[in-house]
Coordinates of C-alpha atoms in Angstrom, one line a residue:
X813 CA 36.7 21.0 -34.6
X814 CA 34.1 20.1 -32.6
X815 CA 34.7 22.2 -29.2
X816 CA 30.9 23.0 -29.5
X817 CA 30.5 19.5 -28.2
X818 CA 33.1 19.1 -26.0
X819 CA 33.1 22.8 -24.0
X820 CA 29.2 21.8 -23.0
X821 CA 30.2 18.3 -22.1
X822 CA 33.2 18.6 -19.7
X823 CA 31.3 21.5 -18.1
X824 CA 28.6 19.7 -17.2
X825 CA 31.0 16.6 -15.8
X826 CA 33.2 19.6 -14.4
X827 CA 30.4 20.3 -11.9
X828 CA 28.8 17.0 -11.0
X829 CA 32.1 16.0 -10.4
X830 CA 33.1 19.4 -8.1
X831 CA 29.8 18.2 -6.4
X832 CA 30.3 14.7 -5.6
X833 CA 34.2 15.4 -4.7
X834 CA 33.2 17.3 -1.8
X835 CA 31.4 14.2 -0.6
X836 CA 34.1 11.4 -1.4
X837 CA 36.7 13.3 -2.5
X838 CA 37.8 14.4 -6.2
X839 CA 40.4 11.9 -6.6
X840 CA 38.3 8.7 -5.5
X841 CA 36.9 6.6 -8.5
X842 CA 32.9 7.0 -6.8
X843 CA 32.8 10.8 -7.5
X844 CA 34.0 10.4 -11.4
X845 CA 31.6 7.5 -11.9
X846 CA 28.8 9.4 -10.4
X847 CA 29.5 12.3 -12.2
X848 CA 29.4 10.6 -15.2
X849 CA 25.6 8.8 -14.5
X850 CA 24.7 12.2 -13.8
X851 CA 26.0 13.6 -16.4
X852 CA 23.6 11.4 -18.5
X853 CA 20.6 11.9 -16.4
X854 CA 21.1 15.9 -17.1
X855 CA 21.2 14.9 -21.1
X856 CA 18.4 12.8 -21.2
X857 CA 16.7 15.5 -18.4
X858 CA 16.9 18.2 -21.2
X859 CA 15.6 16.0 -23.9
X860 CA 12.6 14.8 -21.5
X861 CA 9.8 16.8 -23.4
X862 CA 11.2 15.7 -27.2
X863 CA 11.0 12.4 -26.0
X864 CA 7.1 12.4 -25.0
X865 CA 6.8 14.1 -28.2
X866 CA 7.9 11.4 -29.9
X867 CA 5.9 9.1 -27.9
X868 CA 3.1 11.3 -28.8
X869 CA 3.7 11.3 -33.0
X870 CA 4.2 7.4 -32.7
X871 CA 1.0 6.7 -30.9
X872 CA -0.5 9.0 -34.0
X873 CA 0.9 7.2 -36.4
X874 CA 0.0 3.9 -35.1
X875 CA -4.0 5.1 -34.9
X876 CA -3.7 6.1 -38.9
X877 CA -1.7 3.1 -39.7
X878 CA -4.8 1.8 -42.4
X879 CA -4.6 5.0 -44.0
X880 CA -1.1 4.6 -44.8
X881 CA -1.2 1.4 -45.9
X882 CA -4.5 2.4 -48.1
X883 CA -1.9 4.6 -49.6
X884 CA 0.7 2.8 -50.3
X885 CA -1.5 0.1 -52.2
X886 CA -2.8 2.8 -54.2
X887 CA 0.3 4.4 -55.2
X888 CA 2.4 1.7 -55.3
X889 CA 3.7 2.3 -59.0
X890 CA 4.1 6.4 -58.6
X891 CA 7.0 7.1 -55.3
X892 CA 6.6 10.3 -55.9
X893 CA 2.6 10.5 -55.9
X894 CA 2.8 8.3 -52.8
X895 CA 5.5 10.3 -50.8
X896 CA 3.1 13.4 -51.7
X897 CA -0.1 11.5 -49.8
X898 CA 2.0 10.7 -46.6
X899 CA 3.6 14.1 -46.3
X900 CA -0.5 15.5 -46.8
X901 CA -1.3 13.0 -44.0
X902 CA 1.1 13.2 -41.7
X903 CA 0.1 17.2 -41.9
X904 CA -3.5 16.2 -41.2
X905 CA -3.0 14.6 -38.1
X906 CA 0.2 17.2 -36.9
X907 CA 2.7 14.5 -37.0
X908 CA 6.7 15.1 -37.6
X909 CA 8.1 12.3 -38.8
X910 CA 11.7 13.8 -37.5
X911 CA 10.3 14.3 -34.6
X912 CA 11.0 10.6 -33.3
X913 CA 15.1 10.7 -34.2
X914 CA 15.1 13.5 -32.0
X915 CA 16.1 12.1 -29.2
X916 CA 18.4 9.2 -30.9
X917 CA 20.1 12.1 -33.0
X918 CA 20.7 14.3 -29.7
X919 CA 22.3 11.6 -27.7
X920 CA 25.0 10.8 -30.8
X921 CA 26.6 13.8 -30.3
X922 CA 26.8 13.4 -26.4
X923 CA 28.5 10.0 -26.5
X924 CA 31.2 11.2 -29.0
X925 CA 31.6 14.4 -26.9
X926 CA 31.5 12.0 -23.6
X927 CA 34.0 9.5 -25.3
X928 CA 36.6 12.3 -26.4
X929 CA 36.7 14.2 -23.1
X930 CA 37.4 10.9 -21.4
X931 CA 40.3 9.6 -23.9
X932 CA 41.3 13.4 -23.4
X933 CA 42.2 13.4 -19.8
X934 CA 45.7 11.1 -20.8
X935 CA 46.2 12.0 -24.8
X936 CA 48.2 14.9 -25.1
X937 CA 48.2 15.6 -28.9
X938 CA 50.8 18.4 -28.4
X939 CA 52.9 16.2 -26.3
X940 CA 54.5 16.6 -23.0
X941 CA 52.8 16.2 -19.9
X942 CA 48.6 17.1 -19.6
X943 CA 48.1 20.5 -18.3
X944 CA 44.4 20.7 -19.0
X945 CA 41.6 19.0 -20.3
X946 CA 38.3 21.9 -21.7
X947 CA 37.0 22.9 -18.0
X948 CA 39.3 20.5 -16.1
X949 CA 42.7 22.2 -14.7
X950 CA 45.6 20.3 -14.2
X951 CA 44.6 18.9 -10.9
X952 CA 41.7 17.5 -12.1
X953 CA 43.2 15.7 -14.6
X954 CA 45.7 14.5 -12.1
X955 CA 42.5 13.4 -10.4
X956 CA 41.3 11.5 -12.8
X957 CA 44.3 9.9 -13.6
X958 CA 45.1 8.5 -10.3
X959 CA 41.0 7.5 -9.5
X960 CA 41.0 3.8 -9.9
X961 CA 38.3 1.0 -9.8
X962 CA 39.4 -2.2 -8.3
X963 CA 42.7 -1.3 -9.7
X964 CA 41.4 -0.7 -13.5
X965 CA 41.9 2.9 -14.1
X966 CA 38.8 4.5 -15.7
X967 CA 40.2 5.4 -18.8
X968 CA 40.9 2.0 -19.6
X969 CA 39.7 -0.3 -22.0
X970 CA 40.1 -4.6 -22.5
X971 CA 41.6 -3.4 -25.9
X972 CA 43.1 -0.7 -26.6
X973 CA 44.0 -0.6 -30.6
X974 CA 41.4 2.1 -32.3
X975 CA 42.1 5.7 -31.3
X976 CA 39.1 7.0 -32.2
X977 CA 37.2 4.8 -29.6
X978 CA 39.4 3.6 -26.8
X979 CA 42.1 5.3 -24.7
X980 CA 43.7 5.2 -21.3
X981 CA 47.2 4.8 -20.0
X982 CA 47.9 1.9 -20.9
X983 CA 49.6 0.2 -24.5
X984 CA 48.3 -0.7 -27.4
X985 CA 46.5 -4.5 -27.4
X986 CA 44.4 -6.5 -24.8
X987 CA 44.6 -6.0 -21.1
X988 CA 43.0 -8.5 -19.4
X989 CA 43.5 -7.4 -16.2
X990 CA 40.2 -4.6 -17.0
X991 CA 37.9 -7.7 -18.2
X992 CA 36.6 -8.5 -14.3
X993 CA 35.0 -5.1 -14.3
X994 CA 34.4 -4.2 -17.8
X995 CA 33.2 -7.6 -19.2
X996 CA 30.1 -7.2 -16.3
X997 CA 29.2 -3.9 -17.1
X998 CA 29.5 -5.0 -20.8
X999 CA 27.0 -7.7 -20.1
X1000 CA 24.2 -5.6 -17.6
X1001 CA 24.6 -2.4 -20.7
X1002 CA 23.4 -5.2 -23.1
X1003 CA 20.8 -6.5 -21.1
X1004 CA 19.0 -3.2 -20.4
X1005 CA 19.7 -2.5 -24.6
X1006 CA 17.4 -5.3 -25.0
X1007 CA 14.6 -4.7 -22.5
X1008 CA 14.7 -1.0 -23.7
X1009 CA 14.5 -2.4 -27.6
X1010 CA 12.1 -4.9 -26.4
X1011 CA 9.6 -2.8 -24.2
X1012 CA 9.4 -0.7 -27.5
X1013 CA 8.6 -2.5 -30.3
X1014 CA 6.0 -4.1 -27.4
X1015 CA 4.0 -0.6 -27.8
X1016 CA 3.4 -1.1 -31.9
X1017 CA 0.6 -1.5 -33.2
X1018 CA 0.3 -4.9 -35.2
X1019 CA -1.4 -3.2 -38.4
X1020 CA 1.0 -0.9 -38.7
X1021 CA 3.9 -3.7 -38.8
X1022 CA 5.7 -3.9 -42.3
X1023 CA 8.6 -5.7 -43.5
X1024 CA 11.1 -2.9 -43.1
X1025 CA 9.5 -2.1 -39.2
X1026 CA 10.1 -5.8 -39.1
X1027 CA 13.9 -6.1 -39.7
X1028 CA 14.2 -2.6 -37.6
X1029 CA 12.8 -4.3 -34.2
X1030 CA 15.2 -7.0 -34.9
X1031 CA 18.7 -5.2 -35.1
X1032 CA 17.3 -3.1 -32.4
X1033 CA 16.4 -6.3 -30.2
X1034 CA 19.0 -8.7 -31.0
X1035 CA 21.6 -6.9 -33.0
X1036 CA 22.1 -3.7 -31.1
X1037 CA 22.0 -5.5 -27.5
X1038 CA 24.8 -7.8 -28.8
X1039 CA 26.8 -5.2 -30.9
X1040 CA 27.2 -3.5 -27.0
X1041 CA 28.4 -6.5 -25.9
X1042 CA 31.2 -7.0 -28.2
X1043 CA 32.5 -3.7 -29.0
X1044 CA 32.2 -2.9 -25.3
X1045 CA 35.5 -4.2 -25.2
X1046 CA 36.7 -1.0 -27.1
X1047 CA 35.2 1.5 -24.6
X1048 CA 36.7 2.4 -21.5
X1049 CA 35.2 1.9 -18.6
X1050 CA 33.7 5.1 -17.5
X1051 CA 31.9 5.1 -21.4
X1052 CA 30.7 1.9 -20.0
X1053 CA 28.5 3.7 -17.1
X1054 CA 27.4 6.0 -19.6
X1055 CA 26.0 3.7 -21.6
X1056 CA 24.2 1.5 -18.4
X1057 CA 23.2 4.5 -17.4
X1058 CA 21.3 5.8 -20.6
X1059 CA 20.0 2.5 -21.2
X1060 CA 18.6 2.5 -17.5
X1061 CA 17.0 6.0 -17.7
X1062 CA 15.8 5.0 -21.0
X1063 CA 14.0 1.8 -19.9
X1064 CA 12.6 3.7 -16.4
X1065 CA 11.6 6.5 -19.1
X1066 CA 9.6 4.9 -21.0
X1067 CA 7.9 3.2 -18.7
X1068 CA 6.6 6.4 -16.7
X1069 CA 5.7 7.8 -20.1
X1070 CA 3.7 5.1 -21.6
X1071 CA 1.7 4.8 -18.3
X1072 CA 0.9 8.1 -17.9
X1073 CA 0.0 8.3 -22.1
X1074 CA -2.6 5.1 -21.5
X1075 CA -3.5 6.7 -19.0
X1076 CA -4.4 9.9 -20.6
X1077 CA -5.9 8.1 -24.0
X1078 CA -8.4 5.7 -21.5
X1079 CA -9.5 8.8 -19.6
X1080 CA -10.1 10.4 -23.0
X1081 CA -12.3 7.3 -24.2
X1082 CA -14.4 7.5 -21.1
X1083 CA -14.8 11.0 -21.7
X1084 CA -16.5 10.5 -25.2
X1085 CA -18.3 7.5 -24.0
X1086 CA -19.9 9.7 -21.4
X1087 CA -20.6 12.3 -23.5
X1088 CA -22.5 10.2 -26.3
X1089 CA -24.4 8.7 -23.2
X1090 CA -25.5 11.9 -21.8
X1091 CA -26.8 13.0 -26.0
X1092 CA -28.4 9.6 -26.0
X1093 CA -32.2 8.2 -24.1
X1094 CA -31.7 7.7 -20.4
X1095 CA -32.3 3.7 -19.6
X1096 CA -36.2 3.3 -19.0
X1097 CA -36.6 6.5 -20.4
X1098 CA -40.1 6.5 -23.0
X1099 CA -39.1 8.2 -26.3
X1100 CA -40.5 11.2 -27.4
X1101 CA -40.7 10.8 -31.2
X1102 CA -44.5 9.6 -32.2
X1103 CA -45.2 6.2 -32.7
X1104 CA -45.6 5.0 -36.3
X1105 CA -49.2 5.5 -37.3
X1106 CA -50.0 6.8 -33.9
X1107 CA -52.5 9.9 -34.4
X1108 CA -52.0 13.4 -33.4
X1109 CA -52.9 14.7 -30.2
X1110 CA -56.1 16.9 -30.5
X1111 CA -55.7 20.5 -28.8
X1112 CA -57.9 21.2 -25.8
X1113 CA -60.9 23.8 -26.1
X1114 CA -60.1 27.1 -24.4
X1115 CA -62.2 27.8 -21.2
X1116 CA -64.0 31.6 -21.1
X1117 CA -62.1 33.9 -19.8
X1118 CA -62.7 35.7 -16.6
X1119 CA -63.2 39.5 -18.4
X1120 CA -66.3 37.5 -19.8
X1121 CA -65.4 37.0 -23.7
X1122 CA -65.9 33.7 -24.7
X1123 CA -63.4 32.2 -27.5
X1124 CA -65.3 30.4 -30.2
X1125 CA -64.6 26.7 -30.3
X1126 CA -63.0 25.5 -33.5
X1127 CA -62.1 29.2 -34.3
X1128 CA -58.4 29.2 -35.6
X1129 CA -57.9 32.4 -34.7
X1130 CA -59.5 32.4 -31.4
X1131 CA -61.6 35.6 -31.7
X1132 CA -63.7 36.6 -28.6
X1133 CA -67.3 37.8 -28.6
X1134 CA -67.7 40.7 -27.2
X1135 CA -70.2 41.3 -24.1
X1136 CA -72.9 43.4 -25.8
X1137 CA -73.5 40.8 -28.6
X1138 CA -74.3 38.6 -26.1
X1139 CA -76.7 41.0 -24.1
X1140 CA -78.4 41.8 -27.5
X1141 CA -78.7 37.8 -28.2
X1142 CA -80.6 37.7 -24.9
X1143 CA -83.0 40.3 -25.4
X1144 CA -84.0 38.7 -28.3
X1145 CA -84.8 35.6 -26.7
X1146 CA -86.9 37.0 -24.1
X1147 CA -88.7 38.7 -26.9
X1148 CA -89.1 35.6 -29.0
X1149 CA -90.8 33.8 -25.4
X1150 CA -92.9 36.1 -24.4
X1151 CA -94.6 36.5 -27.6
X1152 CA -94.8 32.9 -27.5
X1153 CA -96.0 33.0 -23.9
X1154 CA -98.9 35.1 -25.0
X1155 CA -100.2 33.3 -28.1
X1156 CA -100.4 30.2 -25.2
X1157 CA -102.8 32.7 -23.2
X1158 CA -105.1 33.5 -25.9
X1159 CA -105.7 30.0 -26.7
X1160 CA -104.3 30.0 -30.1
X1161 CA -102.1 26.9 -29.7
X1162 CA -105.1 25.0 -28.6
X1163 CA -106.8 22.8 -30.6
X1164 CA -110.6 22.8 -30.6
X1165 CA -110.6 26.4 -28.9
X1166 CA -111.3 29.7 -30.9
X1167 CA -110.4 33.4 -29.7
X1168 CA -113.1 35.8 -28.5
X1169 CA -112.2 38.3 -30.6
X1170 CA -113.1 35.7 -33.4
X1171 CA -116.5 35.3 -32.3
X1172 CA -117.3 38.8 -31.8
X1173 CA -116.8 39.7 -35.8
X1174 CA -118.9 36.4 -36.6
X1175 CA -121.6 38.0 -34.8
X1176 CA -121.9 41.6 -36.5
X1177 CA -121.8 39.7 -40.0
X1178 CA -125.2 37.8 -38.9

């Protein structure tokens, strides 16, 4: 039913596995572990850029944190009012809220596909001996089969009881003999569950904490972590390196990711820091604005021009007097002085003094 799943899956552990066989053979236990880690590192490779997307959206959704909670006061009697306002924020700020079970929702289906494949390899529903196994032949299952661990054949689980889980060659019940490697691998897959949980809810922002985020980062710290280490006992041990080594990609993941997002947001905030220092008055630098109650700066009087018109002084137009009114103002003068000039001669601004032409009528009248 779900061959969609399971083709994909066993083709990709197919050739990771053709790969590392050449190097220490197909039937040693080194080359089916290996091609199982790397069979998670091409998963999680593919789903690389969803999950800096989702790093992205939750670093968004932190910032308008307030908002949200603005909303959800204000709507706290109408659901459906309130669902309405997120959805119309969420849009304002270009965040998919599905956009962060991406990732969670992508890897479910790999695990199930992962765990199947490997049960597969020694179930025959049809039975009769296994022929094949989705891309693997006979001899590969042969090879997996026969590939042991310390003696513990990977297939094998510390309990083998629930079919749709566990699986291997041997019977039903507890096999204690696969505790010495399982039971450590159970113990370093719950440790890394926890840092990854940990280093997480470590990048939230405080305001946007509620009750439900609350109880989340516990069963994701605590719960989760410990969940792996008890029902670990149910997986075989091959699922057991898939799970160290998603939880180990995870925890290097996010670590690379977050660094290089701080690193992008603090580059951004000296970037607008710069940019309203540059808009702003240099340090020293006198401002330009006038003074309150400072008075206007009087424009200068325009000097005569070298074509000889002269622009009047006060004029707000600045009109020019032509050179012939000035020649004609000249003339004028020297009329107005040399009249003056000869009045002076002929003694008539002199006090006491009369003309001779005066004198000369006062005689013919005697």
């Amino acid at each position: 039913m779900l061959d969609f799943i399971y083709y994909p899956v066993s083709f990709i552990l197919w050739c990771w596995h053709k790969v590392f066989g050449l190097v220490f053979g197909e039937a040693n236990a080194v080359s089916w572990i290996l091609a199982i880690i790397f069979l998670t590192f091409t998963v999680r490779g593919i789903m690389f850029k969803p999950f800096v997307n989702q790093v992205r959206s939750m670093k968004k959704m932190q910032d308008f944190a307030p908002e949200m909670k603005k909303i959800q006061k204000k709507y706290a009697n109408d659901r459906q009012r309130q669902a309405m306002e997120m959805q119309k924020l969420q849009k304002e700020h270009g965040v998919n809220p599905l956009g962060s079970c991406l990732p969670m929702l992508l890897q479910i289906p790999v695990f199930i596909g992962l765990n199947h494949v490997l049960r597969m390899f020694t179930i025959n529903p049809y039975g009769g001996p296994k022929t094949e196994n989705y891309f693997f032949d006979q001899a590969g299952v042969e090879s997996y089969v026969h590939a042991k661990l310390f003696g513990v054949n990977l297939g094998d689980a510390i309990y083998t009881g629930v079919d749709m889980v566990s699986g291997g060659n041997a019977a039903t019940g507890f096999h204690w003999y696969v505790a010495p490697v399982a039971i450590p691998l159970m113990i370093v897959a719950s440790i890394a569950t926890h840092l990854t949980a940990r280093h997480s809810v470590q990048r939230q922002n405080p305001e946007s904490a509620t009750p439900q985020t609350a109880m989340m980062n516990k069963l994701t710290m605590y719960i989760f972590p410990l969940g792996v280490l008890i029902f670990g006992a149910l997986f075989p041990v091959g699922l057991l390196f898939y799970w160290l080594a998603n939880n180990g990609w995870t925890l290097m993941q996010q670590r690379l990711v977050y660094t290089r997002i701080d690193k992008e947001e603090e580059a951004r905030k000296e970037a607008e820091k710069e940019k309203r220092a540059n808009l702003g008055p240099k340090p020293g630098q006198k401002p330009t604005a006038p003074r309150p109650g400072q008075k206007p700066v009087q424009q200068k009087k325009n000097k005569p021009s070298s074509g000889g018109q002269v622009k009047k002084a006060g004029s707000p137009h600045g009109f020019a007097q032509t050179g012939s009114s000035a020649k004609k103002k000249d003339a004028n003068d020297a009329t107005a002085e040399s009249s003056t000039n000869g009045s002076k001669e002929n003694g008539a601004d002199v006090p006491g003094l009369i003309s001779d032409s005066t004198k000369k009528s006062d005689r013919k009248r005697r």
